[in-house]
Coordinates of C-alpha atoms and ligand atoms in Angstrom, one line a residue:
Chain A
M119 CA 110.9 12.9 -76.3
T120 CA 114.1 12.9 -74.0
A121 CA 117.0 11.2 -75.8
L122 CA 116.4 8.9 -72.5
G123 CA 113.7 7.5 -75.0
Y124 CA 111.1 9.2 -72.1
N125 CA 108.4 11.6 -72.3
F126 CA 109.2 14.9 -71.5
G127 CA 108.6 14.5 -67.4
Y128 CA 108.9 11.1 -67.4
L129 CA 104.9 11.6 -67.5
D130 CA 102.3 10.8 -71.0
E131 CA 100.6 13.2 -72.1
N132 CA 97.3 11.8 -70.8
T133 CA 98.4 11.6 -67.2
K134 CA 99.7 15.2 -67.8
R135 CA 96.8 16.3 -68.7
M136 CA 95.2 14.3 -65.7
I137 CA 96.9 15.7 -63.0
R138 CA 96.8 19.7 -65.1
R139 CA 92.9 19.5 -64.5
A140 CA 92.8 18.4 -60.8
L141 CA 96.1 21.6 -60.1
L142 CA 93.5 23.3 -61.3
K143 CA 90.5 22.6 -59.5
A144 CA 92.7 22.3 -56.7
V145 CA 93.5 26.0 -57.2
A146 CA 90.4 26.4 -57.6
V147 CA 89.5 25.4 -54.1
P148 CA 92.1 26.4 -52.0
G149 CA 92.6 22.9 -49.3
H150 CA 90.5 21.0 -51.2
Q151 CA 92.1 17.1 -52.2
V152 CA 90.8 17.0 -55.3
P153 CA 91.6 12.8 -56.6
F154 CA 94.0 12.1 -59.5
G155 CA 94.2 8.5 -61.6
A156 CA 97.3 8.5 -62.4
R157 CA 99.0 5.5 -63.4
E158 CA 102.3 4.4 -61.1
M159 CA 105.2 5.8 -61.2
P160 CA 107.9 3.9 -61.0
L161 CA 109.2 4.8 -57.9
P162 CA 108.6 3.4 -54.4
Y163 CA 106.2 4.7 -52.2
G164 CA 108.0 7.7 -49.6
W165 CA 110.1 8.2 -52.0
G166 CA 107.3 11.4 -53.3
T167 CA 105.5 9.4 -56.2
G168 CA 102.6 12.5 -55.3
G169 CA 105.3 15.2 -55.6
I170 CA 107.4 14.1 -58.2
A171 CA 103.5 13.4 -60.7
V172 CA 103.3 17.2 -59.5
T173 CA 106.5 18.5 -60.5
A174 CA 106.8 16.4 -63.6
S175 CA 102.8 18.0 -64.9
V176 CA 104.7 21.3 -64.1
I177 CA 107.6 21.9 -65.2
G178 CA 109.2 22.5 -68.3
A179 CA 112.6 23.5 -70.0
G180 CA 112.7 26.8 -69.1
D181 CA 112.7 26.0 -64.9
R182 CA 115.6 26.1 -62.6
L183 CA 114.5 23.2 -59.9
K184 CA 115.2 22.7 -56.5
V185 CA 114.8 19.5 -54.1
I186 CA 114.9 19.2 -50.4
D187 CA 113.9 16.7 -47.9
Q188 CA 114.4 17.2 -44.5
G189 CA 115.9 20.7 -45.1
A190 CA 118.6 19.6 -47.0
D191 CA 120.0 19.8 -50.4
D192 CA 122.5 16.8 -50.4
T193 CA 120.6 14.3 -49.1
T194 CA 120.6 10.4 -50.7
N195 CA 116.5 11.3 -52.0
A196 CA 117.2 14.6 -53.0
V197 CA 119.9 14.5 -55.3
S198 CA 118.5 11.3 -56.7
I199 CA 115.1 12.8 -57.6
R200 CA 117.1 15.9 -59.0
R201 CA 119.0 13.7 -60.8
F202 CA 115.3 12.3 -62.5
F203 CA 114.3 15.7 -63.0
A204 CA 117.8 16.9 -64.7
K205 CA 117.9 13.1 -67.1
V206 CA 113.7 13.1 -68.1
A207 CA 113.1 16.4 -68.8
G208 CA 116.9 18.3 -69.4
V209 CA 115.8 21.2 -66.5
E210 CA 119.1 22.7 -65.0
T211 CA 118.7 21.6 -61.1
T212 CA 120.1 24.1 -58.3
E213 CA 120.5 24.0 -54.8
R214 CA 120.0 27.7 -54.1
T215 CA 116.6 28.4 -52.2
G216 CA 116.1 32.1 -54.3
E217 CA 117.3 31.0 -57.9
A218 CA 114.8 27.7 -57.9
T219 CA 111.5 28.5 -59.9
I220 CA 110.6 25.2 -58.7
I221 CA 111.4 23.2 -55.6
Q222 CA 109.8 20.3 -54.0
T223 CA 110.4 19.3 -50.5
R224 CA 109.9 16.9 -48.2
H225 CA 109.1 18.1 -45.0
R226 CA 110.4 21.6 -44.6
I227 CA 110.0 25.1 -45.7
P228 CA 113.3 27.0 -46.8
E229 CA 113.5 29.4 -44.6
T230 CA 114.5 32.0 -46.7
G231 CA 111.5 33.5 -48.2
L232 CA 109.7 32.0 -51.2
R233 CA 108.4 35.2 -53.7
E234 CA 106.2 34.7 -56.9
G235 CA 106.5 33.5 -60.1
Q236 CA 108.4 30.6 -58.0
I237 CA 105.9 27.3 -56.4
L238 CA 106.6 25.1 -53.7
V239 CA 105.4 21.0 -55.1
Y240 CA 105.5 18.8 -51.3
Q241 CA 105.5 15.7 -51.3
V242 CA 102.8 14.8 -48.9
P243 CA 102.5 10.9 -47.1
M244 CA 98.9 11.5 -45.9
P245 CA 96.4 13.7 -47.5
E246 CA 93.6 13.4 -44.7
P247 CA 94.8 15.5 -41.7
L248 CA 91.4 14.4 -39.9
F249 CA 92.5 10.1 -41.0
R250 CA 93.8 9.4 -37.0
L251 CA 90.9 10.4 -35.6
E252 CA 87.6 9.0 -38.0
P253 CA 89.3 6.1 -40.2
R254 CA 86.2 6.1 -43.4
V255 CA 87.1 8.7 -46.2
A256 CA 83.4 8.5 -46.9
E257 CA 82.8 10.7 -42.8
T258 CA 85.7 12.9 -43.7
R259 CA 85.1 13.8 -46.8
R260 CA 81.6 14.5 -45.0
M261 CA 83.1 16.7 -42.9
H262 CA 85.2 18.2 -45.3
A263 CA 81.7 19.3 -47.2
L264 CA 80.3 21.0 -44.1
A265 CA 83.2 22.6 -42.5
D266 CA 82.2 20.3 -39.9
Y267 CA 85.7 19.8 -37.8
G268 CA 84.6 19.5 -34.2
L269 CA 86.8 15.9 -34.1
M270 CA 89.8 17.8 -34.4
H271 CA 89.5 20.4 -31.9
V272 CA 88.3 18.6 -29.2
K273 CA 91.6 16.1 -29.9
L274 CA 93.5 19.5 -29.7
Y275 CA 91.3 20.6 -26.8
E276 CA 92.0 16.9 -25.3
D277 CA 96.0 17.4 -25.6
I278 CA 96.1 21.4 -23.7
A279 CA 93.8 19.5 -20.9
R280 CA 96.2 16.4 -20.4
H281 CA 100.2 18.5 -21.7
G282 CA 99.0 21.9 -21.2
H283 CA 100.0 22.4 -24.8
V284 CA 98.9 20.8 -28.1
A285 CA 101.1 17.8 -28.4
I286 CA 102.0 18.1 -32.3
S287 CA 105.0 19.2 -33.1
Y288 CA 104.8 18.1 -36.6
N289 CA 102.2 18.3 -39.1
Y290 CA 100.1 20.1 -37.4
P291 CA 96.3 20.7 -39.2
V292 CA 95.7 24.0 -40.6
L293 CA 92.9 26.1 -42.0
V294 CA 93.1 27.0 -45.8
G295 CA 91.2 30.3 -46.9
G296 CA 89.0 30.1 -43.5
R297 CA 87.2 26.9 -44.9
Y298 CA 89.2 23.6 -45.3
L299 CA 91.0 21.7 -43.1
M300 CA 94.4 20.8 -44.4
S301 CA 97.5 18.8 -43.9
P302 CA 100.1 20.8 -44.6
S303 CA 102.3 17.3 -44.3
P304 CA 105.1 16.4 -41.6
I305 CA 106.6 20.0 -42.2
P306 CA 107.8 21.2 -38.2
A307 CA 104.7 23.2 -36.8
F308 CA 107.5 26.2 -36.8
D309 CA 107.3 26.2 -40.1
N310 CA 103.4 26.3 -40.3
P311 CA 103.3 30.8 -40.5
K312 CA 105.4 30.7 -43.9
M313 CA 102.9 29.0 -44.8
D314 CA 99.8 31.8 -44.2
R315 CA 99.5 34.5 -47.6
M316 CA 103.0 33.6 -49.1
P317 CA 103.6 34.7 -52.3
A318 CA 104.4 31.8 -54.1
L319 CA 101.6 29.2 -54.9
Q320 CA 101.5 25.4 -53.1
L321 CA 100.9 22.6 -54.3
F322 CA 100.9 19.3 -52.9
G323 CA 100.9 15.9 -53.9
A324 CA 99.9 12.1 -52.4
G325 CA 101.0 9.7 -54.5
R326 CA 100.1 6.7 -52.1
E327 CA 96.0 8.0 -52.5
K328 CA 96.2 10.2 -55.3
R329 CA 95.3 13.5 -54.1
I330 CA 96.5 17.1 -55.2
Y331 CA 95.8 20.0 -53.2
A332 CA 96.7 23.5 -53.6
V333 CA 97.2 26.7 -51.8
P334 CA 96.9 30.5 -54.0
P335 CA 99.1 33.3 -53.2
Y336 CA 98.3 35.2 -50.1
T337 CA 95.5 33.4 -48.9
S338 CA 94.9 33.0 -45.6
V339 CA 96.7 29.9 -43.7
K340 CA 96.1 29.3 -39.7
S341 CA 97.7 26.8 -37.1
L342 CA 94.5 25.5 -35.2
D343 CA 94.1 27.1 -32.0
F344 CA 92.0 28.4 -29.0
E345 CA 92.2 32.5 -27.9
D346 CA 93.4 30.9 -24.6
H347 CA 95.9 28.8 -26.2
P348 CA 97.5 30.6 -28.9
F349 CA 99.3 28.6 -31.6
R350 CA 103.0 29.0 -30.9
P351 CA 105.6 27.7 -33.2
V352 CA 108.8 26.5 -31.4
R353 CA 111.7 25.8 -32.3
A354 CA 115.1 24.6 -30.9
D355 CA 116.6 28.0 -27.9
A356 CA 120.2 27.8 -29.8
P357 CA 121.5 29.1 -31.8
C358 CA 122.8 27.0 -35.0
A359 CA 126.2 25.6 -34.6
L360 CA 127.8 26.9 -37.8
C361 CA 126.4 30.1 -38.6
G362 CA 124.9 31.3 -35.5
S363 CA 121.1 31.9 -37.0
R364 CA 118.7 32.4 -34.1
E365 CA 116.1 32.2 -36.2
S366 CA 116.3 28.9 -38.0
Y367 CA 114.5 25.4 -37.3
L368 CA 117.5 23.4 -35.7
D369 CA 117.9 20.1 -35.8
E370 CA 119.9 18.0 -33.2
V371 CA 123.0 15.9 -34.9
V372 CA 125.4 13.4 -32.8
V373 CA 129.1 14.6 -33.9
D374 CA 131.3 12.2 -32.5
D375 CA 131.3 8.6 -31.2
K376 CA 131.2 9.9 -27.2
G377 CA 127.6 11.6 -27.5
G378 CA 128.2 14.3 -28.0
R379 CA 126.3 17.1 -30.4
M380 CA 125.2 19.9 -31.7
F381 CA 122.4 22.2 -33.3
V382 CA 122.5 23.4 -36.9
C383 CA 120.2 24.7 -39.7
S384 CA 118.0 22.3 -41.3
D385 CA 118.3 24.5 -44.5
T386 CA 121.6 23.9 -45.6
D387 CA 121.4 25.9 -48.2
Y388 CA 120.2 28.6 -45.7
C389 CA 122.9 27.5 -43.8
N390 CA 125.8 27.7 -46.2
T391 CA 124.9 31.1 -47.7
R392 CA 125.0 32.7 -43.9
Q393 CA 128.7 30.9 -43.5
A394 CA 129.7 32.1 -46.8
A395 CA 128.5 35.1 -46.4
R396 CA 130.3 35.5 -42.7
E397 CA 133.8 34.4 -43.9
A398 CA 133.8 36.6 -46.7
A399 CA 133.1 40.0 -43.7
E400 CA 136.1 38.5 -42.6
Chain B
M1256 CA 90.3 17.3 -92.1
N1257 CA 90.8 18.1 -95.3
G1258 CA 92.0 22.2 -94.5
L1259 CA 92.3 21.1 -91.0
T1260 CA 94.4 24.2 -89.7
P1261 CA 97.2 22.8 -87.3
G1262 CA 97.2 22.8 -83.4
F1263 CA 100.4 22.8 -81.9
A1264 CA 103.4 23.5 -83.8
D1265 CA 105.2 21.0 -81.0
P1266 CA 102.8 19.4 -78.7
V1267 CA 104.2 18.4 -75.3
P1268 CA 106.5 21.7 -75.1
D1269 CA 103.7 24.2 -76.1
A1270 CA 101.2 22.4 -74.1
Q1271 CA 103.4 22.4 -71.2
A1272 CA 103.9 26.6 -71.4
C1273 CA 99.8 27.2 -72.4
F1274 CA 99.8 25.3 -68.6
R1275 CA 102.2 26.9 -66.1
A1276 CA 100.6 30.2 -68.4
L1277 CA 96.7 28.2 -66.4
L1278 CA 98.1 27.3 -63.3
D1279 CA 100.0 31.0 -63.3
A1280 CA 96.5 33.2 -64.2
M1281 CA 94.7 30.8 -61.9
A1282 CA 96.1 31.3 -59.2
R1283 CA 96.8 34.9 -60.0
P1284 CA 93.4 35.9 -60.6
G1285 CA 92.2 39.2 -62.5
R1286 CA 96.4 39.0 -64.2
V1287 CA 96.6 38.8 -67.6
Q1288 CA 98.5 36.2 -68.9
R1289 CA 99.7 36.1 -72.9
L1290 CA 100.4 32.7 -74.8
A1291 CA 103.1 32.6 -76.9
A1292 CA 103.0 29.4 -78.2
L1293 CA 98.9 29.4 -80.4
P1294 CA 97.7 27.2 -82.3
E1295 CA 96.1 28.0 -85.5
A1296 CA 93.2 28.0 -84.8
P1297 CA 89.9 28.3 -87.1
A1298 CA 87.6 31.8 -87.0
P1299 CA 86.1 32.2 -84.7
L1300 CA 88.0 30.2 -81.8
A1301 CA 90.2 32.7 -80.2
P1302 CA 93.6 31.4 -80.1
A1303 CA 93.6 31.5 -76.6
A1304 CA 90.3 29.6 -76.1
A1305 CA 91.5 27.1 -78.4
A1306 CA 95.4 26.3 -77.1
V1307 CA 93.0 26.4 -73.6
L1308 CA 91.6 23.3 -75.0
L1309 CA 94.2 22.1 -76.3
T1310 CA 96.2 21.8 -73.5
L1311 CA 93.2 20.4 -70.8
A1312 CA 90.2 18.8 -72.9
D1313 CA 90.4 14.7 -74.0
A1314 CA 88.8 12.2 -74.4
E1315 CA 87.9 11.9 -70.5
T1316 CA 85.7 15.7 -71.1
P1317 CA 82.6 16.7 -73.2
V1318 CA 83.4 20.4 -74.1
W1319 CA 80.4 22.3 -75.2
T1320 CA 80.9 24.9 -77.9
D1321 CA 78.8 27.5 -80.1
A1322 CA 81.8 28.5 -82.1
G1323 CA 80.0 26.3 -85.1
P1324 CA 81.1 23.3 -87.4
A1325 CA 84.4 24.3 -88.2
A1326 CA 86.1 25.0 -84.0
E1327 CA 84.0 21.8 -83.6
E1328 CA 85.8 19.6 -86.3
W1329 CA 88.8 21.5 -85.4
L1330 CA 88.4 20.5 -81.5
R1331 CA 87.5 16.6 -82.4
F1332 CA 90.7 16.2 -84.1
H1333 CA 93.4 17.6 -82.2
A1334 CA 92.2 17.5 -78.8
G1335 CA 90.0 13.9 -79.1
C1336 CA 87.5 15.2 -76.9
P1337 CA 83.7 14.7 -76.8
L1338 CA 81.3 17.1 -78.1
V1339 CA 77.5 18.0 -76.2
A1340 CA 75.1 19.7 -77.1
E1341 CA 74.2 20.7 -72.9
P1342 CA 76.0 23.1 -71.5
G1343 CA 75.2 21.5 -68.5
S1344 CA 76.8 17.7 -68.9
A1345 CA 79.9 19.4 -70.2
G1346 CA 83.8 19.8 -67.8
F1347 CA 84.9 23.0 -70.5
L1348 CA 82.6 24.9 -72.5
L1349 CA 84.2 27.1 -75.0
A1350 CA 81.3 30.3 -75.6
A1351 CA 82.1 32.2 -78.3
G1352 CA 79.3 34.2 -79.0
G1353 CA 77.1 35.3 -75.0
L1354 CA 77.9 33.7 -72.0
P1355 CA 75.3 30.2 -71.3
T1356 CA 73.5 30.7 -68.4
L1357 CA 75.8 29.9 -65.2
T1358 CA 73.8 28.3 -62.7
A1359 CA 73.0 26.0 -65.5
L1360 CA 76.4 24.7 -65.5
E1361 CA 77.8 21.7 -63.8
A1362 CA 78.7 23.2 -60.8
G1363 CA 80.0 19.9 -58.0
T1364 CA 78.6 19.1 -55.4
E1365 CA 79.5 19.1 -51.3
E1366 CA 81.7 17.2 -51.9
E1367 CA 83.8 16.9 -54.8
P1368 CA 83.6 20.7 -55.7
H1369 CA 86.4 19.5 -58.3
R1370 CA 83.7 18.4 -60.5
S1371 CA 82.9 21.2 -61.8
A1372 CA 82.7 23.4 -65.7
T1373 CA 84.7 25.2 -66.6
L1374 CA 83.7 28.2 -68.8
I1375 CA 85.9 30.0 -71.6
V1376 CA 84.6 32.9 -72.7
Q1377 CA 86.1 34.7 -75.1
V1378 CA 86.1 38.6 -74.7
A1379 CA 86.2 41.5 -77.3
G1380 CA 89.2 43.0 -74.9
L1381 CA 91.1 42.0 -71.5
E1382 CA 93.6 45.1 -70.1
P1383 CA 95.0 45.5 -66.9
G1384 CA 95.2 48.1 -64.3
E1385 CA 91.4 49.4 -64.5
G1386 CA 88.0 48.3 -64.7
W1387 CA 87.1 45.5 -61.6
R1388 CA 88.7 45.4 -58.3
L1389 CA 89.3 41.8 -57.4
T1390 CA 89.8 40.4 -54.5
G1391 CA 90.0 37.4 -52.8
P1392 CA 93.2 33.9 -52.7
G1393 CA 95.6 34.4 -55.5
I1394 CA 95.4 38.4 -54.9
E1395 CA 98.1 40.5 -52.7
R1396 CA 95.5 43.9 -52.2
E1397 CA 93.8 43.9 -55.1
H1398 CA 93.9 43.4 -59.7
R1399 CA 92.2 45.5 -61.5
L1400 CA 90.9 44.2 -65.0
Q1401 CA 89.1 45.7 -67.9
V1402 CA 86.9 43.8 -69.9
E1403 CA 84.7 44.3 -72.7
G1404 CA 82.1 42.6 -74.4
L1405 CA 80.5 40.6 -70.9
P1406 CA 76.5 41.3 -71.1
R1407 CA 74.9 43.5 -68.4
G1408 CA 74.2 41.3 -65.5
F1409 CA 77.3 39.7 -65.3
L1410 CA 78.4 40.4 -62.2
A1411 CA 75.4 39.6 -60.4
D1412 CA 75.5 36.3 -61.8
W1413 CA 79.2 35.9 -60.7
A1414 CA 78.0 37.2 -56.8
S1415 CA 75.3 34.5 -57.3
N1416 CA 77.7 32.0 -58.1
G1417 CA 80.6 32.6 -55.4
A1418 CA 77.7 32.2 -52.9
R1419 CA 77.8 28.6 -53.6
F1420 CA 81.2 28.0 -53.0
P1421 CA 82.7 25.6 -52.5
R1422 CA 81.1 25.0 -55.5
G1423 CA 80.5 27.1 -58.3
I1424 CA 82.4 27.3 -62.0
D1425 CA 85.1 28.9 -62.2
L1426 CA 85.5 30.6 -65.5
M1427 CA 89.1 32.2 -68.3
L1428 CA 88.0 34.7 -70.2
C1429 CA 90.4 35.2 -73.9
A1430 CA 91.2 37.5 -75.9
G1431 CA 93.4 37.1 -78.6
N1432 CA 96.8 35.4 -77.0
R1433 CA 96.0 36.4 -73.8
L1434 CA 93.6 34.9 -71.5
V1435 CA 92.8 36.0 -67.2
A1436 CA 91.6 33.4 -64.8
L1437 CA 88.6 33.9 -62.4
P1438 CA 88.6 30.6 -59.8
R1439 CA 84.9 30.3 -58.2
T1440 CA 86.8 32.4 -55.1
T1441 CA 87.5 35.8 -56.9
R1442 CA 84.8 38.7 -55.6
I1443 CA 85.0 41.6 -57.9
E1444 CA 83.3 44.8 -57.3
E1445 CA 82.8 47.3 -60.3
A1446 CA 84.8 50.5 -60.9
G1447 CA 84.0 52.9 -59.0
Ligands
ZN1401 ZN1 123.4 27.3 -39.6

């Protein structure tokens, strides 16, 4: 028990064991959604309960945790989750991607390449990639069992027929290990290629649906596409106004009350590091 | 419980440390993990195998073992798990004296491949760097692993296990404080 009377990591040991068993099976069957029957977390859904349940089951006193929300370390949500784990697990926290052992994320993958030994925990609002096309859970389970993903290919092809390209900019569906259709969570499609053969372990937690899934290191993750319409990650065609990056994913932000706008990196750690390096060089 | 040896010295952090080693082992098949926090398990239980069950097994997971009455009593007390006589009805199996028939174990279903057994096998030795060539998810190019103490014919059984993906069992090999995981996705080729 910590000084505050919580069990370490907040969850009780029975719940952790159940989630840990689910995590190991999730790693053994990459991209397959494993149900877990955890009790309610003391947080509203949308707050990242699935990601928090996964992090709480994995984290130990020697870890260093980074939490990002849409790429930023300093949003209310990210700060609250960091404080939560500093309190219930007594772990160190960091904003530096390279220093973190566990990174919990909502809606982005850091720009800095992840390495072996790191764990990326995604907060997932809806784990089922087929739910908009097939609302019946029993039917989507059958489709996953048979790897019958024709419905998704038809949807993408209709997009191409109508718009000339696939009209999905977030949560673009991927095929894991050549077998399972998987929701990458609402990250921008720009981030999808970072998932492919990533050296770090990727874990996904969906709190409301109580599902866990995983992508082991060095596992193939392919965005669905067609030979004549290959997947193309898009980013705003501009450099970051703060650090000048032409590679990073950009957010358009309003800078004054006259409607002035500029593009800046969504990944605050990446952008700050580049700005500091530039100042040091001057 | 007279004469029962202790479980984890500090259960919460020890189980966490063991789980992290297991997660890393499953995510990097064939890499040898050395477990640091080990229980004082009775013979013939290998400390690493006993630690796996203390970390993962509980009242919800039927366990099968051939390790004998002292081991069974120890597991029942420290893990609180029910012990079953039929290998096919176990969620976890701990084989100390030989390999159960892989096809007789729970392999899950096409819709629920996660409802499959995890087989923990005590072997005589685990050495990285030579021996089998392992490929598959979690492995950048190949991992090499020398295992001593598995029966002849294991590789053919393992290939059959992999051929029914996504169904299939997952394997953990233990020797002393060492552990290697082989998820059903790992392909093994004989050294050559
Ligand atoms: Zn920038």
